[in-house]
Backbone as ProteinMPNN parsed JSONL, in Angstrom:
{"seq_chain_A": "XXXXXXXXXXXXXXXXXXXXXXXXXXXXXXXXXXXXXXXXXXXXXXXXXXXXXXXXXXXXXXXXXXXXXXXXXXXXXXXXXXXXXXXXXXXXXXXXXXXXXXXXXXXXXXXXXXXXXXXXXXXXXXXXXXXXXXXXXXXXXXXXXXXXXXXXXXXXXXXXXXXXXXXXXXXXXXXXXXXXXXXXXXXXXXXXXXXXXX", "coords_chain_A": {"N_chain_A": [[37.021, 187.617, 217.547], [38.232, 190.368, 218.837], [39.677, 190.849, 217.043], [41.39, 192.007, 214.004], [41.523, 190.874, 210.444], [44.137, 191.835, 208.332], [44.432, 191.86, 205.25], [47.036, 191.097, 202.95], [48.162, 190.68, 200.968], [50.195, 189.357, 199.188], [51.519, 187.704, 201.53], [50.758, 186.268, 204.618], [47.668, 186.546, 206.188], [47.048, 189.479, 208.504], [46.652, 190.124, 211.73], [45.245, 192.225, 213.626], [44.584, 194.654, 216.507], [41.225, 195.303, 216.989], [39.659, 198.395, 216.094], [37.218, 199.311, 216.837], [36.183, 197.639, 219.064], [38.663, 197.623, 220.823], [40.126, 195.037, 221.33], [38.199, 194.059, 223.0], [36.385, 192.788, 222.574], [32.686, 193.17, 221.833], [30.935, 195.3, 221.992], [30.234, 198.249, 223.241], [27.759, 198.657, 224.404], [26.777, 196.228, 225.008], [29.126, 195.553, 227.223], [28.245, 196.787, 228.998], [26.818, 195.354, 230.15], [26.53, 193.083, 233.343], [28.228, 190.414, 235.503], [28.312, 189.938, 238.404], [29.376, 192.034, 239.086], [31.108, 191.294, 236.764], [32.055, 192.064, 233.183], [31.382, 190.166, 230.019], [33.794, 190.196, 228.406], [35.24, 190.704, 230.594], [35.46, 187.935, 231.359], [35.615, 186.243, 229.756], [38.494, 186.503, 229.437], [39.424, 185.076, 231.491], [40.477, 182.066, 233.666], [39.461, 178.662, 233.417], [39.658, 177.566, 236.048], [40.296, 179.66, 237.209], [37.427, 181.08, 237.136], [35.259, 179.63, 238.831], [35.079, 180.75, 241.071], [32.991, 182.529, 240.065], [30.353, 181.302, 239.484], [29.397, 179.617, 241.377], [26.77, 179.333, 242.548], [25.52, 178.821, 240.205], [24.539, 175.645, 239.543], [25.074, 173.614, 237.601], [26.989, 174.565, 235.513], [28.587, 175.15, 237.143], [29.366, 172.484, 237.47], [30.06, 171.11, 235.055], [32.469, 172.706, 234.892], [33.873, 171.992, 236.765], [34.289, 169.529, 236.264], [35.95, 169.813, 233.817], [38.182, 170.651, 234.781], [38.91, 168.459, 235.935], [39.652, 166.924, 234.331], [41.782, 167.801, 233.693], [42.068, 170.569, 232.216], [41.751, 172.542, 233.473], [43.437, 175.401, 232.944], [42.611, 176.04, 230.976], [41.123, 179.404, 228.484], [38.288, 180.895, 229.082], [37.682, 182.374, 226.557], [39.346, 181.327, 224.653], [40.216, 180.156, 221.596], [38.822, 177.264, 219.803], [40.672, 176.535, 218.027], [43.162, 176.684, 218.513], [43.379, 174.095, 220.47], [45.194, 171.123, 221.341], [45.203, 167.982, 220.17], [44.993, 166.238, 222.274], [43.86, 167.484, 224.439], [41.595, 168.371, 222.807], [40.125, 166.116, 223.076], [39.873, 165.719, 225.861], [38.017, 167.727, 226.32], [35.97, 166.464, 224.975], [35.384, 164.678, 226.45], [34.346, 165.458, 229.0], [32.656, 166.693, 228.716], [30.849, 164.176, 227.865], [30.836, 163.193, 230.428], [29.242, 164.796, 231.938], [27.222, 164.412, 230.681], [24.413, 162.02, 231.23], [24.927, 159.056, 229.865], [24.297, 156.344, 230.312], [25.121, 154.275, 229.805], [26.833, 151.617, 228.184], [27.913, 152.627, 225.663], [30.709, 153.004, 223.475], [33.961, 154.397, 223.365], [36.21, 155.832, 221.477], [39.82, 156.84, 222.086], [42.615, 158.769, 221.296], [45.345, 158.863, 222.607], [44.768, 160.256, 225.117], [46.087, 161.314, 227.291], [47.993, 163.319, 226.466], [50.455, 165.57, 226.964], [49.906, 165.963, 229.662], [50.739, 166.926, 233.229], [51.627, 164.546, 235.317], [50.148, 164.403, 237.962], [47.685, 165.626, 236.663], [47.309, 163.076, 234.725], [46.628, 161.178, 236.637], [44.198, 162.358, 237.461], [42.363, 162.154, 235.189], [42.277, 159.478, 234.864], [40.878, 158.415, 236.9], [38.716, 160.056, 236.036], [38.335, 158.231, 233.767], [37.487, 155.547, 234.494], [35.444, 156.29, 235.717], [33.713, 156.573, 233.282], [34.071, 153.746, 232.576], [32.939, 152.143, 234.886], [30.363, 153.023, 234.65], [29.286, 151.33, 232.501], [30.462, 151.743, 230.278], [32.662, 151.196, 227.249], [36.13, 151.815, 226.662], [38.117, 151.853, 224.501], [41.317, 152.847, 223.534], [44.624, 154.416, 222.129], [47.155, 154.357, 223.308], [50.378, 156.164, 225.356], [51.055, 156.106, 227.786], [52.28, 154.959, 230.665], [51.435, 154.516, 233.278], [48.253, 154.528, 232.677], [48.43, 152.758, 230.825], [49.026, 150.126, 232.216], [46.99, 150.185, 234.039], [45.284, 149.407, 232.423], [42.452, 147.083, 231.882], [42.884, 145.389, 229.274], [45.616, 144.979, 227.07], [46.75, 145.459, 224.005], [49.666, 144.884, 222.451], [51.003, 146.501, 219.374], [53.997, 145.981, 217.347], [57.001, 145.268, 216.302], [58.754, 147.191, 215.856], [58.364, 150.684, 214.667], [56.538, 152.089, 212.172], [57.959, 150.497, 209.082], [59.198, 148.445, 210.39], [57.318, 147.396, 212.29], [53.53, 146.682, 212.999], [52.59, 144.343, 213.318], [51.428, 142.03, 215.611], [52.426, 141.95, 218.806], [52.137, 141.41, 221.399], [48.918, 140.14, 223.21], [46.992, 140.769, 225.884], [46.547, 141.051, 229.633], [47.67, 143.783, 231.187], [49.672, 142.837, 233.088], [50.666, 140.348, 232.281], [51.534, 141.035, 229.641], [53.441, 142.293, 230.343], [55.589, 140.406, 230.778], [56.342, 139.588, 228.528], [58.99, 139.219, 226.593], [59.858, 139.853, 223.854], [58.169, 142.626, 223.706], [58.448, 145.857, 223.481], [56.526, 147.225, 224.919], [55.898, 145.812, 227.101], [58.18, 145.597, 228.222], [58.447, 147.872, 229.485], [56.248, 148.216, 231.591], [57.277, 145.727, 232.7], [59.225, 146.984, 234.305], [57.796, 148.825, 235.96], [56.117, 147.512, 237.545], [58.254, 146.179, 238.486], [59.183, 148.404, 240.104], [57.201, 149.092, 242.167]], "CA_chain_A": [[37.717, 187.615, 218.296], [38.68, 191.45, 219.206], [40.812, 191.631, 216.464], [40.819, 192.479, 212.599], [42.481, 190.239, 209.512], [44.616, 192.671, 207.564], [44.971, 191.225, 204.212], [48.944, 191.329, 203.512], [48.012, 189.893, 199.31], [51.206, 187.932, 198.758], [51.655, 186.963, 202.571], [49.734, 185.694, 205.79], [46.816, 187.738, 206.548], [47.421, 189.931, 209.777], [45.685, 190.396, 212.966], [45.338, 193.717, 214.123], [43.442, 194.809, 217.638], [39.766, 196.018, 216.451], [39.676, 199.747, 216.575], [36.419, 199.735, 217.627], [35.819, 197.157, 220.454], [39.91, 197.648, 221.281], [40.442, 194.02, 221.797], [36.992, 193.651, 224.079], [35.548, 191.885, 221.15], [31.517, 193.605, 221.953], [30.312, 196.646, 221.38], [30.035, 198.83, 224.682], [26.12, 198.404, 225.089], [26.846, 194.832, 225.619], [29.826, 195.522, 227.916], [27.454, 197.514, 229.925], [25.74, 194.488, 231.219], [27.753, 192.651, 234.353], [27.585, 189.356, 236.014], [29.12, 189.505, 239.375], [30.424, 192.9, 238.577], [32.248, 191.135, 235.401], [31.644, 192.082, 231.898], [31.528, 189.249, 228.924], [34.875, 190.138, 227.863], [36.318, 189.968, 231.503], [34.519, 186.828, 231.859], [36.144, 185.624, 228.718], [39.774, 186.635, 229.801], [39.343, 184.328, 232.939], [40.165, 180.647, 233.295], [38.141, 177.648, 234.079], [39.43, 177.427, 237.185], [39.546, 181.276, 238.135], [35.903, 181.305, 237.037], [34.61, 178.62, 239.8], [34.084, 180.88, 242.315], [31.636, 183.235, 239.862], [29.336, 180.236, 239.643], [29.221, 178.531, 242.876], [25.111, 179.5, 242.205], [25.14, 177.86, 238.933], [25.333, 174.106, 239.587], [25.113, 173.232, 236.053], [27.669, 175.174, 234.721], [29.811, 174.832, 238.031], [29.542, 170.611, 237.308], [30.845, 171.215, 234.33], [33.518, 172.994, 235.276], [34.611, 171.184, 238.039], [34.582, 168.053, 235.491], [37.273, 170.254, 233.062], [39.276, 170.739, 235.802], [39.801, 167.216, 236.857], [40.327, 166.136, 233.659], [43.322, 168.765, 233.135], [41.529, 171.661, 231.236], [41.52, 174.275, 233.929], [43.95, 176.548, 232.481], [41.939, 177.015, 229.165], [40.45, 180.562, 229.071], [36.502, 180.698, 228.182], [37.725, 183.028, 224.88], [40.082, 180.443, 223.823], [39.839, 179.919, 220.626], [39.289, 176.201, 219.928], [41.622, 175.966, 216.817], [44.41, 176.608, 219.369], [43.086, 173.132, 221.553], [45.969, 170.436, 220.588], [44.459, 166.97, 220.015], [44.616, 165.568, 223.673], [42.925, 168.559, 224.954], [40.33, 168.342, 222.54], [39.523, 164.861, 223.12], [39.33, 165.707, 226.745], [36.933, 168.267, 225.956], [34.902, 166.034, 224.525], [35.36, 163.365, 227.371], [34.211, 166.082, 229.886], [31.027, 166.399, 227.929], [30.13, 163.328, 227.734], [30.92, 162.724, 231.61], [28.842, 165.715, 232.305], [25.542, 164.208, 230.144], [24.212, 160.961, 231.796], [24.521, 158.226, 228.898], [23.309, 155.096, 230.73], [26.421, 152.915, 229.786], [26.722, 151.44, 226.229], [28.789, 153.498, 224.751], [31.759, 152.734, 222.93], [34.602, 155.352, 223.16], [38.045, 155.442, 220.96], [40.191, 157.696, 222.443], [43.664, 158.575, 221.149], [46.298, 159.706, 223.361], [44.314, 161.327, 225.615], [46.821, 161.911, 228.284], [49.011, 163.776, 225.642], [50.607, 166.774, 227.549], [49.396, 166.306, 230.702], [51.09, 166.868, 234.045], [51.581, 163.516, 235.998], [49.12, 164.656, 238.195], [46.529, 165.082, 235.96], [46.735, 161.954, 234.211], [46.011, 160.505, 237.466], [43.095, 163.129, 237.366], [42.389, 161.467, 233.968], [42.571, 157.914, 234.769], [39.604, 158.667, 237.419], [37.415, 160.08, 235.408], [38.0, 157.068, 232.824], [37.472, 154.896, 235.428], [33.842, 156.813, 235.861], [32.799, 155.827, 232.449], [33.562, 152.274, 232.633], [32.318, 151.953, 235.625], [28.718, 153.484, 234.153], [28.704, 150.027, 231.937], [30.873, 151.85, 228.753], [33.938, 150.169, 226.435], [36.834, 152.34, 226.231], [39.593, 151.651, 223.666], [42.091, 153.592, 223.919], [45.803, 154.292, 221.859], [47.933, 155.386, 224.72], [51.846, 155.404, 225.332], [51.492, 156.77, 228.9], [52.419, 153.518, 230.805], [50.345, 154.559, 233.905], [46.964, 154.332, 232.131], [48.475, 151.086, 229.979], [48.887, 149.696, 233.545], [45.857, 150.67, 234.76], [43.875, 148.684, 231.661], [41.955, 145.82, 231.38], [43.343, 144.553, 228.424], [46.459, 145.678, 225.936], [47.12, 145.009, 223.106], [51.048, 145.82, 221.732], [51.619, 146.074, 218.117], [55.435, 146.258, 216.964], [57.94, 145.404, 217.611], [59.207, 148.424, 216.143], [57.375, 151.505, 214.362], [56.392, 152.064, 210.422], [58.22, 149.111, 208.233], [59.473, 147.11, 211.564], [55.799, 147.393, 212.784], [52.192, 146.611, 212.464], [52.435, 142.98, 214.182], [50.805, 141.798, 216.976], [53.807, 141.477, 219.581], [51.25, 140.792, 222.816], [47.606, 140.97, 223.722], [46.597, 139.868, 227.184], [46.692, 141.947, 230.889], [49.661, 144.45, 231.57], [50.887, 141.877, 233.925], [51.07, 139.322, 231.243], [52.303, 141.658, 228.746], [55.214, 142.739, 230.741], [56.686, 139.062, 230.691], [56.584, 139.359, 226.805], [60.506, 139.779, 226.167], [59.5, 141.019, 222.882], [57.323, 143.559, 223.994], [58.249, 146.992, 224.649], [55.628, 148.234, 226.235], [55.95, 144.747, 228.301], [59.397, 146.154, 228.973], [58.056, 149.144, 230.381], [55.215, 147.659, 232.152], [58.083, 145.234, 233.871], [60.167, 147.998, 235.21], [56.87, 149.602, 236.531], [56.073, 146.375, 238.278], [59.537, 145.836, 239.821], [59.532, 149.936, 240.967], [55.731, 149.223, 242.614]], "C_chain_A": [[38.925, 189.118, 219.025], [39.845, 191.989, 218.438], [40.646, 191.442, 214.499], [41.906, 191.944, 211.412], [42.831, 191.308, 208.556], [44.792, 191.728, 206.056], [46.271, 191.956, 203.353], [49.002, 191.096, 201.828], [49.025, 188.936, 199.809], [51.92, 186.76, 200.313], [50.642, 186.666, 203.346], [49.156, 186.977, 206.005], [47.637, 188.161, 208.26], [46.851, 190.544, 210.405], [45.756, 191.219, 213.369], [44.491, 194.107, 215.245], [42.682, 195.693, 216.911], [40.2, 197.482, 216.831], [38.595, 200.035, 216.96], [36.127, 199.306, 218.939], [37.155, 197.387, 221.204], [40.252, 196.302, 222.351], [39.138, 193.568, 222.91], [36.082, 192.563, 223.389], [33.662, 192.095, 221.249], [31.781, 195.089, 221.838], [29.895, 197.234, 222.839], [28.553, 199.042, 225.348], [26.09, 197.482, 225.625], [27.953, 194.847, 226.74], [29.198, 196.645, 228.865], [26.712, 195.975, 230.853], [26.557, 193.64, 231.879], [27.251, 191.265, 234.89], [28.808, 189.157, 236.925], [30.21, 190.557, 239.513], [31.939, 192.64, 237.775], [31.75, 191.369, 234.408], [31.753, 190.714, 231.217], [32.967, 189.372, 228.759], [36.054, 190.075, 229.218], [35.788, 188.474, 231.82], [35.757, 185.658, 230.501], [37.793, 185.202, 229.066], [40.008, 185.877, 231.261], [39.864, 182.593, 232.098], [39.662, 179.778, 233.316], [38.488, 177.923, 235.391], [39.773, 178.876, 238.031], [38.353, 181.82, 237.678], [35.232, 180.538, 237.996], [34.384, 179.764, 240.278], [32.649, 181.931, 241.677], [30.515, 182.271, 239.669], [28.915, 179.244, 240.23], [27.515, 178.455, 242.722], [24.772, 178.669, 241.339], [25.478, 176.311, 239.088], [25.405, 173.496, 238.288], [26.23, 173.647, 235.567], [29.016, 174.971, 236.155], [30.241, 172.95, 237.822], [30.398, 170.613, 236.15], [31.711, 171.543, 234.171], [34.7, 172.493, 235.638], [35.284, 169.929, 237.119], [35.861, 168.816, 234.335], [38.458, 170.47, 233.682], [40.153, 169.669, 236.315], [40.273, 166.302, 235.535], [41.671, 166.998, 232.845], [43.011, 169.822, 232.303], [41.378, 173.056, 232.256], [42.246, 175.471, 233.698], [43.55, 176.849, 231.145], [40.941, 178.277, 229.812], [39.282, 180.535, 228.477], [36.744, 181.218, 226.875], [38.591, 182.274, 224.408], [39.67, 180.025, 222.345], [39.81, 177.996, 220.145], [40.367, 175.591, 218.527], [42.936, 175.734, 217.603], [44.611, 175.229, 220.425], [44.044, 172.028, 220.748], [44.85, 169.386, 220.761], [43.79, 166.245, 221.318], [43.786, 166.5, 224.192], [41.59, 168.858, 224.304], [39.545, 167.006, 222.765], [38.687, 164.752, 224.629], [38.187, 166.751, 227.038], [35.286, 167.879, 225.969], [34.561, 164.851, 225.598], [34.15, 164.345, 228.316], [32.88, 166.313, 229.762], [30.3, 165.048, 228.135], [30.061, 162.769, 229.207], [29.575, 163.723, 232.333], [26.886, 165.465, 231.857], [26.087, 162.44, 230.778], [24.043, 159.722, 230.746], [24.172, 157.016, 228.64], [23.838, 154.049, 230.458], [25.926, 152.601, 228.479], [26.935, 151.553, 225.69], [30.375, 152.685, 224.411], [32.835, 154.098, 222.673], [35.831, 155.232, 222.663], [38.42, 156.76, 221.326], [41.992, 157.704, 222.151], [44.598, 159.644, 221.581], [45.687, 160.438, 224.276], [45.111, 162.003, 226.897], [48.256, 162.672, 227.61], [49.353, 165.323, 226.124], [50.291, 167.169, 228.662], [50.389, 165.872, 231.923], [50.523, 165.661, 234.789], [50.655, 163.338, 236.916], [47.663, 164.471, 237.607], [46.066, 164.088, 234.763], [46.281, 160.89, 234.944], [44.417, 161.277, 237.693], [41.897, 162.137, 236.366], [41.647, 160.312, 234.327], [40.982, 157.827, 235.948], [38.3, 158.715, 236.946], [37.248, 158.825, 233.838], [37.145, 155.963, 233.087], [35.965, 155.024, 234.929], [32.915, 156.077, 234.427], [32.921, 154.538, 232.198], [32.883, 151.403, 233.565], [30.829, 151.932, 235.381], [28.43, 152.427, 233.048], [29.273, 150.537, 230.297], [32.214, 151.525, 228.3], [34.879, 151.871, 226.57], [38.067, 151.697, 225.522], [40.429, 152.727, 223.541], [43.693, 153.397, 223.009], [46.865, 155.058, 222.696], [49.78, 154.811, 224.87], [52.093, 155.487, 226.825], [51.321, 155.05, 230.029], [51.879, 153.555, 232.366], [49.094, 153.739, 233.37], [47.114, 152.754, 231.126], [48.303, 150.186, 231.397], [47.764, 148.888, 234.201], [44.477, 149.59, 233.83], [43.759, 147.263, 231.94], [42.908, 144.788, 230.823], [44.287, 145.537, 227.439], [46.852, 145.107, 224.772], [48.054, 146.165, 222.087], [50.986, 145.304, 220.651], [53.023, 146.96, 218.143], [55.857, 145.175, 216.139], [58.408, 146.614, 217.627], [58.369, 149.826, 215.496], [57.872, 151.672, 212.692], [56.351, 150.632, 209.997], [57.911, 148.231, 209.133], [58.375, 147.028, 212.447], [54.666, 146.243, 212.333], [52.473, 144.713, 212.617], [52.281, 142.941, 215.508], [51.784, 141.285, 217.943], [53.226, 141.023, 221.087], [49.856, 141.133, 222.875], [46.814, 139.883, 225.186], [46.337, 141.147, 228.277], [48.063, 142.55, 230.772], [50.258, 143.646, 232.432], [51.227, 140.951, 233.027], [51.859, 139.824, 230.389], [54.051, 141.973, 229.423], [56.151, 141.482, 230.98], [56.617, 138.943, 229.115], [57.711, 139.875, 226.724], [60.423, 140.406, 225.228], [58.639, 142.17, 222.755], [58.286, 145.087, 224.511], [58.013, 147.491, 225.529], [55.518, 146.832, 227.27], [57.208, 145.028, 229.108], [59.297, 147.134, 230.102], [57.285, 148.847, 231.94], [56.263, 146.667, 233.641], [58.787, 145.897, 235.108], [59.053, 148.388, 236.148], [56.363, 148.877, 237.626], [57.311, 146.338, 239.381], [60.152, 147.172, 240.822], [58.049, 149.457, 242.346], [56.115, 147.964, 244.062]], "O_chain_A": [[40.036, 188.953, 219.528], [40.634, 192.9, 218.689], [39.784, 190.753, 213.951], [43.022, 192.463, 211.37], [41.893, 191.77, 207.907], [45.53, 190.75, 206.174], [46.389, 193.169, 203.183], [50.102, 191.403, 201.369], [48.851, 187.998, 200.588], [52.482, 185.665, 200.281], [49.521, 186.768, 202.848], [49.691, 188.085, 206.034], [48.426, 187.495, 208.93], [46.381, 191.596, 209.972], [46.899, 191.228, 213.824], [43.325, 193.855, 214.94], [43.143, 196.654, 216.296], [40.984, 197.712, 217.752], [38.583, 201.105, 217.568], [35.865, 200.08, 219.859], [36.955, 197.378, 222.419], [40.516, 196.329, 223.554], [39.365, 192.598, 223.632], [35.277, 191.737, 223.819], [33.095, 191.141, 220.717], [32.801, 195.74, 221.612], [29.169, 196.522, 223.533], [28.286, 199.466, 226.473], [25.514, 197.436, 226.712], [27.705, 193.886, 227.467], [29.999, 197.368, 229.458], [26.257, 195.868, 231.992], [27.49, 193.248, 231.177], [26.068, 190.946, 234.778], [29.865, 188.585, 236.656], [31.383, 190.387, 239.846], [33.063, 193.135, 237.851], [30.623, 190.873, 234.402], [32.327, 189.921, 231.963], [33.485, 188.303, 229.081], [37.21, 189.659, 229.149], [35.937, 188.155, 233.0], [36.401, 184.62, 230.657], [38.276, 184.071, 229.017], [40.875, 186.293, 232.029], [39.782, 182.116, 230.966], [38.557, 180.262, 233.072], [37.645, 178.557, 236.025], [39.54, 179.083, 239.222], [38.191, 183.034, 237.8], [34.094, 181.006, 237.975], [33.246, 180.114, 239.967], [31.625, 182.152, 242.323], [29.461, 182.897, 239.777], [28.272, 178.265, 239.851], [27.045, 177.32, 242.809], [23.882, 177.835, 241.506], [26.574, 175.846, 238.778], [26.199, 172.554, 238.302], [26.662, 172.707, 234.899], [30.192, 174.678, 235.935], [31.33, 172.427, 238.06], [31.508, 170.096, 236.272], [32.309, 170.959, 233.266], [35.863, 172.47, 235.234], [36.429, 169.487, 237.216], [36.788, 168.037, 234.116], [39.573, 170.468, 233.161], [41.283, 169.646, 236.804], [40.998, 165.308, 235.575], [42.253, 166.801, 231.778], [43.907, 170.026, 231.484], [41.028, 174.195, 231.947], [41.826, 176.533, 234.156], [44.021, 177.689, 230.378], [40.314, 178.339, 230.87], [39.216, 180.143, 227.312], [36.135, 180.674, 225.953], [38.734, 182.632, 223.239], [38.565, 179.501, 222.204], [40.914, 177.455, 220.189], [40.653, 174.427, 218.246], [43.674, 174.772, 217.394], [45.632, 175.117, 221.103], [43.806, 171.926, 219.544], [43.785, 169.655, 221.316], [42.642, 165.829, 221.468], [42.677, 166.012, 224.41], [40.652, 169.404, 224.884], [38.326, 166.973, 222.596], [37.61, 164.198, 224.852], [37.464, 166.559, 228.015], [34.221, 168.314, 226.407], [33.522, 164.197, 225.515], [33.006, 163.888, 228.298], [32.059, 166.13, 230.661], [29.155, 165.01, 228.586], [29.25, 161.854, 229.354], [28.987, 163.23, 233.295], [25.85, 165.944, 232.318], [27.171, 161.861, 230.834], [22.889, 159.294, 230.738], [23.854, 156.495, 227.571], [23.342, 152.95, 230.707], [24.985, 153.077, 227.843], [26.569, 150.923, 224.697], [30.94, 151.896, 225.169], [32.508, 154.85, 221.755], [36.64, 154.557, 223.3], [37.713, 157.735, 221.071], [42.677, 156.822, 222.668], [44.704, 160.809, 221.196], [46.152, 161.578, 224.287], [44.765, 163.072, 227.398], [49.363, 162.603, 228.146], [48.628, 166.239, 225.735], [50.275, 168.362, 228.963], [50.889, 164.748, 231.881], [49.311, 165.546, 234.973], [50.15, 162.216, 236.94], [46.8, 163.632, 237.864], [45.039, 164.121, 234.086], [45.723, 159.901, 234.468], [43.517, 160.561, 238.132], [40.875, 161.587, 236.778], [40.444, 160.215, 234.085], [40.071, 157.078, 235.595], [37.284, 158.045, 237.131], [36.262, 158.693, 233.113], [36.318, 155.472, 232.32], [35.374, 154.303, 234.125], [31.908, 155.368, 234.447], [31.986, 154.0, 231.604], [32.379, 150.307, 233.317], [30.112, 151.023, 235.799], [27.305, 152.534, 232.56], [28.811, 150.026, 229.277], [33.037, 151.616, 229.211], [34.255, 152.933, 226.564], [38.905, 151.055, 226.155], [39.782, 153.765, 223.409], [44.127, 152.249, 223.101], [47.226, 156.231, 222.595], [50.295, 153.716, 224.646], [53.156, 155.043, 227.258], [50.362, 154.278, 230.011], [51.878, 152.413, 232.826], [48.936, 152.536, 233.577], [46.233, 151.945, 230.834], [47.256, 149.547, 231.494], [47.593, 147.75, 234.637], [43.374, 149.197, 234.21], [44.661, 146.456, 232.167], [43.49, 143.841, 231.352], [43.883, 146.637, 227.063], [47.389, 144.003, 224.859], [47.83, 147.21, 221.475], [50.919, 144.086, 220.486], [53.231, 148.064, 218.645], [55.189, 144.39, 215.466], [58.591, 147.269, 218.653], [57.379, 149.953, 216.217], [58.963, 151.497, 212.15], [55.478, 149.79, 210.207], [56.962, 147.447, 209.117], [58.628, 146.479, 213.519], [54.824, 145.267, 211.599], [52.467, 144.059, 211.574], [52.834, 143.623, 216.371], [51.982, 140.071, 217.888], [53.913, 140.317, 221.826], [49.511, 142.29, 222.632], [46.344, 138.749, 225.277], [45.939, 142.21, 227.801], [49.144, 142.077, 230.422], [51.478, 143.756, 232.546], [52.439, 140.735, 233.05], [52.932, 139.251, 230.201], [55.221, 141.877, 229.052], [57.325, 141.598, 231.332], [56.974, 137.858, 228.655], [57.709, 141.105, 226.764], [60.798, 141.576, 225.304], [58.424, 142.64, 221.637], [58.688, 145.302, 225.655], [58.572, 148.002, 226.499], [54.928, 147.04, 228.331], [57.344, 144.798, 230.31], [59.838, 147.191, 231.206], [57.674, 149.178, 233.06], [56.153, 146.759, 234.864], [58.901, 145.583, 236.293], [59.393, 148.273, 237.326], [56.139, 149.491, 238.669], [57.319, 146.43, 240.608], [60.991, 147.189, 241.722], [58.339, 149.688, 243.52], [55.226, 147.638, 244.849]]}, "name": "protein", "num_of_chains": 1, "seq": "XXXXXXXXXXXXXXXXXXXXXXXXXXXXXXXXXXXXXXXXXXXXXXXXXXXXXXXXXXXXXXXXXXXXXXXXXXXXXXXXXXXXXXXXXXXXXXXXXXXXXXXXXXXXXXXXXXXXXXXXXXXXXXXXXXXXXXXXXXXXXXXXXXXXXXXXXXXXXXXXXXXXXXXXXXXXXXXXXXXXXXXXXXXXXXXXXXXXXX"}
């Protein structure tokens, strides 16, 4: 990663810039190889969205990069460590991988809050991609709190009525419109408000 870990004995390790590569991650011989006037180090500093222009001739790479942008991950950098990704980002990364492969349908996907941390516009894009998976004959089961995605679901299972020891019971299990009419359902109340505004 262009850094060297220094053992601080009783303290946490300290990462400092590598004195050999000067944070470029590669030796000078590797850095002499370029693609469209960019070294590998330059490319690793680019975000997915920023690098789209470079790979227009590479159809497979472009397809995957566009999918990553569509699931709201265009801001990630090529050289970013996977360990820095949130749970939602990791799921969307896997989702883009699944969408780039032709599974032929009949796959069950279990997603845990794929919309976590997304801007509302990115939630819309995620919704379109989730629909692509369903339209291809796959099944999606999601734990989700975003009312836009809940309202678009075919079926909602609402557990509650509260959290922790106050929950764990089935409050409602029906279409989003029918869950919206269940008075005991907190999810239903939000869906009802959403329907009232539309």
